[in-house]
PDB file of C-alpha atoms in Angstrom:
ATOM      1  CA  UNK A   1     -12.231   8.796  13.710  1.00  0.00           C
ATOM      2  CA  UNK A   2     -10.991   6.160  11.929  1.00  0.00           C
ATOM      3  CA  UNK A   3     -10.347   7.715   8.068  1.00  0.00           C
ATOM      4  CA  UNK A   4     -10.961   3.602   6.750  1.00  0.00           C
ATOM      5  CA  UNK A   5     -11.876   1.015   9.764  1.00  0.00           C
ATOM      6  CA  UNK A   6     -11.771  -2.440   9.180  1.00  0.00           C
ATOM      7  CA  UNK A   7     -13.630  -4.950  10.818  1.00  0.00           C
ATOM      8  CA  UNK A   8     -12.090  -8.175  11.907  1.00  0.00           C
ATOM      9  CA  UNK A   9      -8.574  -7.155  13.127  1.00  0.00           C
ATOM     10  CA  UNK A  10      -7.932 -11.011  13.177  1.00  0.00           C
ATOM     11  CA  UNK A  11      -9.980 -13.653  11.833  1.00  0.00           C
ATOM     12  CA  UNK A  12      -8.881 -17.406  12.112  1.00  0.00           C
ATOM     13  CA  UNK A  13     -11.375 -20.237  10.425  1.00  0.00           C
ATOM     14  CA  UNK A  14     -11.096 -23.274   9.200  1.00  0.00           C
ATOM     15  CA  UNK A  15     -10.346 -24.026   5.205  1.00  0.00           C
ATOM     16  CA  UNK A  16     -14.007 -25.141   3.556  1.00  0.00           C
ATOM     17  CA  UNK A  17     -15.299 -22.031   5.051  1.00  0.00           C
ATOM     18  CA  UNK A  18     -17.299 -18.756   3.264  1.00  0.00           C
ATOM     19  CA  UNK A  19     -16.072 -15.660   5.111  1.00  0.00           C
ATOM     20  CA  UNK A  20     -16.450 -11.878   5.303  1.00  0.00           C
ATOM     21  CA  UNK A  21     -14.021  -8.789   5.404  1.00  0.00           C
ATOM     22  CA  UNK A  22     -15.743  -5.585   5.777  1.00  0.00           C
ATOM     23  CA  UNK A  23     -14.599  -2.601   5.139  1.00  0.00           C
ATOM     24  CA  UNK A  24     -15.809   1.564   5.508  1.00  0.00           C
ATOM     25  CA  UNK A  25     -14.004   4.685   4.984  1.00  0.00           C
ATOM     26  CA  UNK A  26     -15.510   8.104   6.136  1.00  0.00           C
ATOM     27  CA  UNK A  27     -13.242  10.813   4.531  1.00  0.00           C
ATOM     28  CA  UNK A  28     -15.674  10.428   1.375  1.00  0.00           C
ATOM     29  CA  UNK A  29     -13.130   9.897  -1.186  1.00  0.00           C
ATOM     30  CA  UNK A  30     -14.653   8.161  -4.942  1.00  0.00           C
ATOM     31  CA  UNK A  31     -12.704   4.894  -4.689  1.00  0.00           C
ATOM     32  CA  UNK A  32     -11.700   1.773  -2.673  1.00  0.00           C
ATOM     33  CA  UNK A  33      -9.341  -1.447  -2.246  1.00  0.00           C
ATOM     34  CA  UNK A  34      -8.399  -3.951  -1.818  1.00  0.00           C
ATOM     35  CA  UNK A  35      -4.882  -5.356  -1.171  1.00  0.00           C
ATOM     36  CA  UNK A  36      -3.703  -8.485   0.109  1.00  0.00           C
ATOM     37  CA  UNK A  37      -0.059  -9.173   1.616  1.00  0.00           C
ATOM     38  CA  UNK A  38       0.960 -11.907   1.596  1.00  0.00           C
ATOM     39  CA  UNK A  39       3.606 -14.114   4.624  1.00  0.00           C
ATOM     40  CA  UNK A  40       6.876 -11.749   2.527  1.00  0.00           C
ATOM     41  CA  UNK A  41       4.891  -8.843   3.208  1.00  0.00           C
ATOM     42  CA  UNK A  42       4.768  -8.662  -1.109  1.00  0.00           C
ATOM     43  CA  UNK A  43       2.169  -6.237  -1.157  1.00  0.00           C
ATOM     44  CA  UNK A  44      -0.611  -6.748  -4.543  1.00  0.00           C
ATOM     45  CA  UNK A  45      -3.207  -5.479  -5.603  1.00  0.00           C
ATOM     46  CA  UNK A  46      -6.857  -7.093  -5.803  1.00  0.00           C
ATOM     47  CA  UNK A  47      -9.724  -4.819  -7.186  1.00  0.00           C
ATOM     48  CA  UNK A  48     -10.167  -1.319  -6.770  1.00  0.00           C
ATOM     49  CA  UNK A  49     -14.776   0.071  -6.566  1.00  0.00           C
ATOM     50  CA  UNK A  50     -14.885   3.620  -8.415  1.00  0.00           C
ATOM     51  CA  UNK A  51     -18.364   4.520  -7.024  1.00  0.00           C
ATOM     52  CA  UNK A  52     -19.617   1.282  -6.212  1.00  0.00           C
ATOM     53  CA  UNK A  53     -18.615   0.310  -9.963  1.00  0.00           C
ATOM     54  CA  UNK A  54     -15.243  -2.185 -10.774  1.00  0.00           C
ATOM     55  CA  UNK A  55     -12.680  -0.845 -12.099  1.00  0.00           C
ATOM     56  CA  UNK A  56     -10.258  -2.563 -11.159  1.00  0.00           C
ATOM     57  CA  UNK A  57      -9.638  -7.371 -11.169  1.00  0.00           C
ATOM     58  CA  UNK A  58      -6.489  -9.003 -11.097  1.00  0.00           C
ATOM     59  CA  UNK A  59      -5.969 -12.291 -11.603  1.00  0.00           C
ATOM     60  CA  UNK A  60      -7.478 -13.192  -7.508  1.00  0.00           C
ATOM     61  CA  UNK A  61      -9.583 -16.682  -7.682  1.00  0.00           C
ATOM     62  CA  UNK A  62     -13.035 -16.042  -8.261  1.00  0.00           C
ATOM     63  CA  UNK A  63     -13.802 -17.075  -4.780  1.00  0.00           C
ATOM     64  CA  UNK A  64     -12.759 -13.864  -4.114  1.00  0.00           C
ATOM     65  CA  UNK A  65     -15.864 -10.916  -4.555  1.00  0.00           C
ATOM     66  CA  UNK A  66     -16.360  -7.923  -3.650  1.00  0.00           C
ATOM     67  CA  UNK A  67     -19.612  -6.045  -2.173  1.00  0.00           C
ATOM     68  CA  UNK A  68     -19.938  -2.089  -2.704  1.00  0.00           C
ATOM     69  CA  UNK A  69     -23.267  -1.190  -1.383  1.00  0.00           C
ATOM     70  CA  UNK A  70     -22.559   2.114  -1.850  1.00  0.00           C
ATOM     71  CA  UNK A  71     -19.073   4.632  -2.076  1.00  0.00           C
ATOM     72  CA  UNK A  72     -17.751   4.445   1.528  1.00  0.00           C
ATOM     73  CA  UNK A  73     -18.381   0.697   2.247  1.00  0.00           C
ATOM     74  CA  UNK A  74     -16.329  -2.087   0.274  1.00  0.00           C
ATOM     75  CA  UNK A  75     -16.660  -5.838   1.805  1.00  0.00           C
ATOM     76  CA  UNK A  76     -14.852  -8.712   0.242  1.00  0.00           C
ATOM     77  CA  UNK A  77     -16.646 -12.515   1.074  1.00  0.00           C
ATOM     78  CA  UNK A  78     -14.293 -14.853   0.434  1.00  0.00           C
ATOM     79  CA  UNK A  79     -16.096 -18.411  -0.332  1.00  0.00           C
ATOM     80  CA  UNK A  80     -14.754 -22.056   0.325  1.00  0.00           C
ATOM     81  CA  UNK A  81     -11.163 -20.703   1.490  1.00  0.00           C
ATOM     82  CA  UNK A  82      -7.790 -22.075   1.403  1.00  0.00           C
ATOM     83  CA  UNK A  83      -5.000 -22.426   3.342  1.00  0.00           C
ATOM     84  CA  UNK A  84      -3.276 -20.641   0.409  1.00  0.00           C
ATOM     85  CA  UNK A  85      -5.290 -17.543   1.629  1.00  0.00           C
ATOM     86  CA  UNK A  86      -3.705 -16.976   4.783  1.00  0.00           C
ATOM     87  CA  UNK A  87      -2.181 -13.557   4.641  1.00  0.00           C
ATOM     88  CA  UNK A  88      -3.458 -10.069   5.545  1.00  0.00           C
ATOM     89  CA  UNK A  89      -5.949  -7.535   3.114  1.00  0.00           C
ATOM     90  CA  UNK A  90      -5.410  -4.648   3.924  1.00  0.00           C
ATOM     91  CA  UNK A  91      -8.465  -2.058   2.552  1.00  0.00           C
ATOM     92  CA  UNK A  92      -7.852   1.506   1.458  1.00  0.00           C
ATOM     93  CA  UNK A  93      -9.347   3.930  -0.214  1.00  0.00           C
ATOM     94  CA  UNK A  94      -8.121   7.389  -2.328  1.00  0.00           C
ATOM     95  CA  UNK A  95      -9.757  10.422  -3.528  1.00  0.00           C
ATOM     96  CA  UNK A  96     -10.729   9.127  -7.330  1.00  0.00           C
ATOM     97  CA  UNK A  97     -10.092   7.340 -10.041  1.00  0.00           C
ATOM     98  CA  UNK A  98      -6.882   6.522 -11.945  1.00  0.00           C
ATOM     99  CA  UNK A  99      -5.909   8.740 -14.242  1.00  0.00           C
ATOM    100  CA  UNK A 100      -4.273  11.010 -11.123  1.00  0.00           C
ATOM    101  CA  UNK A 101      -1.301  10.745 -10.472  1.00  0.00           C
ATOM    102  CA  UNK A 102      -1.500  12.363  -7.289  1.00  0.00           C
ATOM    103  CA  UNK A 103      -4.084  10.279  -5.746  1.00  0.00           C
ATOM    104  CA  UNK A 104      -2.764   9.230  -2.856  1.00  0.00           C
ATOM    105  CA  UNK A 105      -4.180   6.041  -0.808  1.00  0.00           C
ATOM    106  CA  UNK A 106      -5.307   5.787   2.861  1.00  0.00           C
ATOM    107  CA  UNK A 107      -5.163   2.243   4.097  1.00  0.00           C
ATOM    108  CA  UNK A 108      -6.983   0.548   6.861  1.00  0.00           C
ATOM    109  CA  UNK A 109      -5.868  -1.906   9.080  1.00  0.00           C
ATOM    110  CA  UNK A 110      -5.864  -4.493   8.024  1.00  0.00           C
ATOM    111  CA  UNK A 111      -7.467  -7.746   8.849  1.00  0.00           C
ATOM    112  CA  UNK A 112      -5.267 -10.435   9.247  1.00  0.00           C
ATOM    113  CA  UNK A 113      -6.454 -13.853   8.000  1.00  0.00           C
ATOM    114  CA  UNK A 114      -5.795 -17.475   8.601  1.00  0.00           C
ATOM    115  CA  UNK A 115      -7.096 -20.582   8.031  1.00  0.00           C
ATOM    116  CA  UNK A 116      -6.384 -23.987   9.547  1.00  0.00           C
TER     117      UNK A 116
ATOM    118  CA  UNK B   1       7.916  -6.814 -14.675  1.00  0.00           C
ATOM    119  CA  UNK B   2       9.338  -5.910 -11.670  1.00  0.00           C
ATOM    120  CA  UNK B   3       8.004  -2.298 -11.806  1.00  0.00           C
ATOM    121  CA  UNK B   4       9.781  -0.691  -8.179  1.00  0.00           C
ATOM    122  CA  UNK B   5      12.356  -1.848  -6.263  1.00  0.00           C
ATOM    123  CA  UNK B   6      13.664  -1.794  -3.301  1.00  0.00           C
ATOM    124  CA  UNK B   7      17.436  -3.866  -2.832  1.00  0.00           C
ATOM    125  CA  UNK B   8      17.851  -3.618   0.309  1.00  0.00           C
ATOM    126  CA  UNK B   9      15.932  -6.083   1.905  1.00  0.00           C
ATOM    127  CA  UNK B  10      17.628  -4.798   6.050  1.00  0.00           C
ATOM    128  CA  UNK B  11      19.130  -1.520   6.887  1.00  0.00           C
ATOM    129  CA  UNK B  12      20.066  -0.619  10.091  1.00  0.00           C
ATOM    130  CA  UNK B  13      20.572   2.616  11.297  1.00  0.00           C
ATOM    131  CA  UNK B  14      21.766   4.627  14.991  1.00  0.00           C
ATOM    132  CA  UNK B  15      19.419   6.115  16.222  1.00  0.00           C
ATOM    133  CA  UNK B  16      20.278  10.176  15.207  1.00  0.00           C
ATOM    134  CA  UNK B  17      21.628   9.255  12.472  1.00  0.00           C
ATOM    135  CA  UNK B  18      20.309  10.427   8.714  1.00  0.00           C
ATOM    136  CA  UNK B  19      19.558   7.440   6.622  1.00  0.00           C
ATOM    137  CA  UNK B  20      18.648   6.237   2.910  1.00  0.00           C
ATOM    138  CA  UNK B  21      15.842   4.005   1.612  1.00  0.00           C
ATOM    139  CA  UNK B  22      16.291   2.970  -2.151  1.00  0.00           C
ATOM    140  CA  UNK B  23      13.973   2.740  -5.166  1.00  0.00           C
ATOM    141  CA  UNK B  24      13.812   2.811  -8.428  1.00  0.00           C
ATOM    142  CA  UNK B  25      11.390   2.581 -10.935  1.00  0.00           C
ATOM    143  CA  UNK B  26      10.285   1.549 -14.765  1.00  0.00           C
ATOM    144  CA  UNK B  27       8.230   2.836 -16.209  1.00  0.00           C
ATOM    145  CA  UNK B  28       7.720   4.696 -20.022  1.00  0.00           C
ATOM    146  CA  UNK B  29       4.517   7.238 -19.079  1.00  0.00           C
ATOM    147  CA  UNK B  30       6.143  10.993 -18.935  1.00  0.00           C
ATOM    148  CA  UNK B  31       3.551  11.388 -15.575  1.00  0.00           C
ATOM    149  CA  UNK B  32       3.511   9.363 -12.811  1.00  0.00           C
ATOM    150  CA  UNK B  33       3.054   9.586  -8.930  1.00  0.00           C
ATOM    151  CA  UNK B  34       5.938   8.407  -6.306  1.00  0.00           C
ATOM    152  CA  UNK B  35       5.080   7.277  -2.201  1.00  0.00           C
ATOM    153  CA  UNK B  36       6.423   5.642   0.392  1.00  0.00           C
ATOM    154  CA  UNK B  37       4.270   4.014   3.030  1.00  0.00           C
ATOM    155  CA  UNK B  38       5.519   3.037   6.095  1.00  0.00           C
ATOM    156  CA  UNK B  39       4.482  -0.254   8.082  1.00  0.00           C
ATOM    157  CA  UNK B  40       5.169  -0.231  11.249  1.00  0.00           C
ATOM    158  CA  UNK B  41       5.099  -4.089  13.631  1.00  0.00           C
ATOM    159  CA  UNK B  42       1.037  -3.408  14.620  1.00  0.00           C
ATOM    160  CA  UNK B  43       0.233  -3.846  11.029  1.00  0.00           C
ATOM    161  CA  UNK B  44      -1.099  -0.572   9.772  1.00  0.00           C
ATOM    162  CA  UNK B  45       0.148   1.638   6.850  1.00  0.00           C
ATOM    163  CA  UNK B  46       0.832   5.532   6.799  1.00  0.00           C
ATOM    164  CA  UNK B  47       1.203   7.290   3.745  1.00  0.00           C
ATOM    165  CA  UNK B  48       4.484   9.459   4.312  1.00  0.00           C
ATOM    166  CA  UNK B  49       5.495  11.565   1.715  1.00  0.00           C
ATOM    167  CA  UNK B  50       4.597  11.605  -2.237  1.00  0.00           C
ATOM    168  CA  UNK B  51       6.961  12.517  -5.272  1.00  0.00           C
ATOM    169  CA  UNK B  52       5.010  13.296  -8.423  1.00  0.00           C
ATOM    170  CA  UNK B  53       6.763  13.412 -11.455  1.00  0.00           C
ATOM    171  CA  UNK B  54       6.700  16.896 -12.769  1.00  0.00           C
ATOM    172  CA  UNK B  55       7.399  18.400  -9.671  1.00  0.00           C
ATOM    173  CA  UNK B  56      11.020  20.375  -9.470  1.00  0.00           C
ATOM    174  CA  UNK B  57      11.875  20.060  -6.336  1.00  0.00           C
ATOM    175  CA  UNK B  58      12.331  16.981  -3.506  1.00  0.00           C
ATOM    176  CA  UNK B  59       9.194  16.488  -1.379  1.00  0.00           C
ATOM    177  CA  UNK B  60       9.497  17.307   2.138  1.00  0.00           C
ATOM    178  CA  UNK B  61       7.068  16.125   4.855  1.00  0.00           C
ATOM    179  CA  UNK B  62       9.442  16.708   8.319  1.00  0.00           C
ATOM    180  CA  UNK B  63      11.742  14.592   8.938  1.00  0.00           C
ATOM    181  CA  UNK B  64      10.962  12.434   5.900  1.00  0.00           C
ATOM    182  CA  UNK B  65      12.771  13.034   2.505  1.00  0.00           C
ATOM    183  CA  UNK B  66      12.728  12.302  -0.804  1.00  0.00           C
ATOM    184  CA  UNK B  67      15.881  11.463  -3.075  1.00  0.00           C
ATOM    185  CA  UNK B  68      13.769  11.572  -7.182  1.00  0.00           C
ATOM    186  CA  UNK B  69      16.912  11.553  -9.117  1.00  0.00           C
ATOM    187  CA  UNK B  70      14.368  11.353 -12.930  1.00  0.00           C
ATOM    188  CA  UNK B  71      17.258  10.853 -15.276  1.00  0.00           C
ATOM    189  CA  UNK B  72      18.162   7.735 -13.619  1.00  0.00           C
ATOM    190  CA  UNK B  73      14.649   6.411 -11.776  1.00  0.00           C
ATOM    191  CA  UNK B  74      14.590   6.625  -8.903  1.00  0.00           C
ATOM    192  CA  UNK B  75      13.184   8.108  -5.654  1.00  0.00           C
ATOM    193  CA  UNK B  76      14.966   7.653  -2.320  1.00  0.00           C
ATOM    194  CA  UNK B  77      13.432   8.464   0.716  1.00  0.00           C
ATOM    195  CA  UNK B  78      16.269   9.883   3.200  1.00  0.00           C
ATOM    196  CA  UNK B  79      14.724  10.243   6.569  1.00  0.00           C
ATOM    197  CA  UNK B  80      16.627  12.371   9.130  1.00  0.00           C
ATOM    198  CA  UNK B  81      17.592  11.994  12.768  1.00  0.00           C
ATOM    199  CA  UNK B  82      16.329   8.221  12.663  1.00  0.00           C
ATOM    200  CA  UNK B  83      14.224   7.410  15.898  1.00  0.00           C
ATOM    201  CA  UNK B  84      13.329   4.180  17.418  1.00  0.00           C
ATOM    202  CA  UNK B  85       9.863   4.940  16.286  1.00  0.00           C
ATOM    203  CA  UNK B  86      11.208   4.371  12.975  1.00  0.00           C
ATOM    204  CA  UNK B  87      11.279   1.150  13.255  1.00  0.00           C
ATOM    205  CA  UNK B  88       9.273  -0.596  10.237  1.00  0.00           C
ATOM    206  CA  UNK B  89       8.969  -1.741   7.135  1.00  0.00           C
ATOM    207  CA  UNK B  90       8.975   0.992   4.469  1.00  0.00           C
ATOM    208  CA  UNK B  91       7.295   0.438   0.995  1.00  0.00           C
ATOM    209  CA  UNK B  92       7.646   2.571  -1.929  1.00  0.00           C
ATOM    210  CA  UNK B  93       4.506   2.816  -4.406  1.00  0.00           C
ATOM    211  CA  UNK B  94       3.810   4.457  -7.528  1.00  0.00           C
ATOM    212  CA  UNK B  95       1.216   5.554  -9.615  1.00  0.00           C
ATOM    213  CA  UNK B  96       1.351   5.524 -13.345  1.00  0.00           C
ATOM    214  CA  UNK B  97      -0.792   7.985 -14.893  1.00  0.00           C
ATOM    215  CA  UNK B  98      -2.319   5.575 -17.701  1.00  0.00           C
ATOM    216  CA  UNK B  99      -2.771   2.371 -14.529  1.00  0.00           C
ATOM    217  CA  UNK B 100      -6.066   2.454 -12.105  1.00  0.00           C
ATOM    218  CA  UNK B 101      -3.432   0.823  -9.257  1.00  0.00           C
ATOM    219  CA  UNK B 102      -0.511   1.162  -7.791  1.00  0.00           C
ATOM    220  CA  UNK B 103       2.879  -0.814  -7.515  1.00  0.00           C
ATOM    221  CA  UNK B 104       4.439  -1.600  -4.208  1.00  0.00           C
ATOM    222  CA  UNK B 105       7.890  -2.759  -3.947  1.00  0.00           C
ATOM    223  CA  UNK B 106       9.420  -5.702  -1.905  1.00  0.00           C
ATOM    224  CA  UNK B 107      10.380  -2.953   1.660  1.00  0.00           C
ATOM    225  CA  UNK B 108      13.221  -2.878   3.376  1.00  0.00           C
ATOM    226  CA  UNK B 109      12.629  -3.421   7.248  1.00  0.00           C
ATOM    227  CA  UNK B 110      14.522  -0.898   8.997  1.00  0.00           C
ATOM    228  CA  UNK B 111      16.049  -1.078  11.957  1.00  0.00           C
ATOM    229  CA  UNK B 112      16.738   1.734  14.316  1.00  0.00           C
ATOM    230  CA  UNK B 113      19.223   1.343  16.892  1.00  0.00           C
ATOM    231  CA  UNK B 114      20.224   3.435  20.787  1.00  0.00           C
TER     232      UNK B 114
END
């Protein structure tokens, strides 16, 4: 069974559309994350949720809205997509929230978003 | 300020040889964790190895070891007996006790030659 799964794996859409990416983890972890990896492979955190509560909200446009219906799921909804949103989006999970430096994050397979 | 620096954009190594991927970090915290991840061409991020700032011994996981030099703030990844399947991007990352998030370096692309 896949530990952290994301759907879809590929997403191609037109500018201005609204799209969602879903993430689920079956590791029993309390914390989930969204990262964006740009074309130069730079990985940057966007959001983090602990037990359905937002604990990290980096400077991202408010067109991006995470939703956590339960601690096993963290979805990412993007409104009014722009060309610059094209990237690979990774979901990750870890056992605990911050304050524990040993807390390893486990990543999903990524979703490649292409905005035309 | 950049917290994690990987100075080698690309590295080549001959199959079966060892290779060291460099990582330096910047923190004022006494407690922090250092991680290495592998990203093959298929795109997934695979956790490789962890080193805690208070760990006295260098971490090892199979063919991976972490050369931790705390005073120099470096956490280099050593891969022994390189295999063709080791060709990938490698990311160094740090988690500080006073931060909820993990910061990643820019990555090093390793190519193993047959």
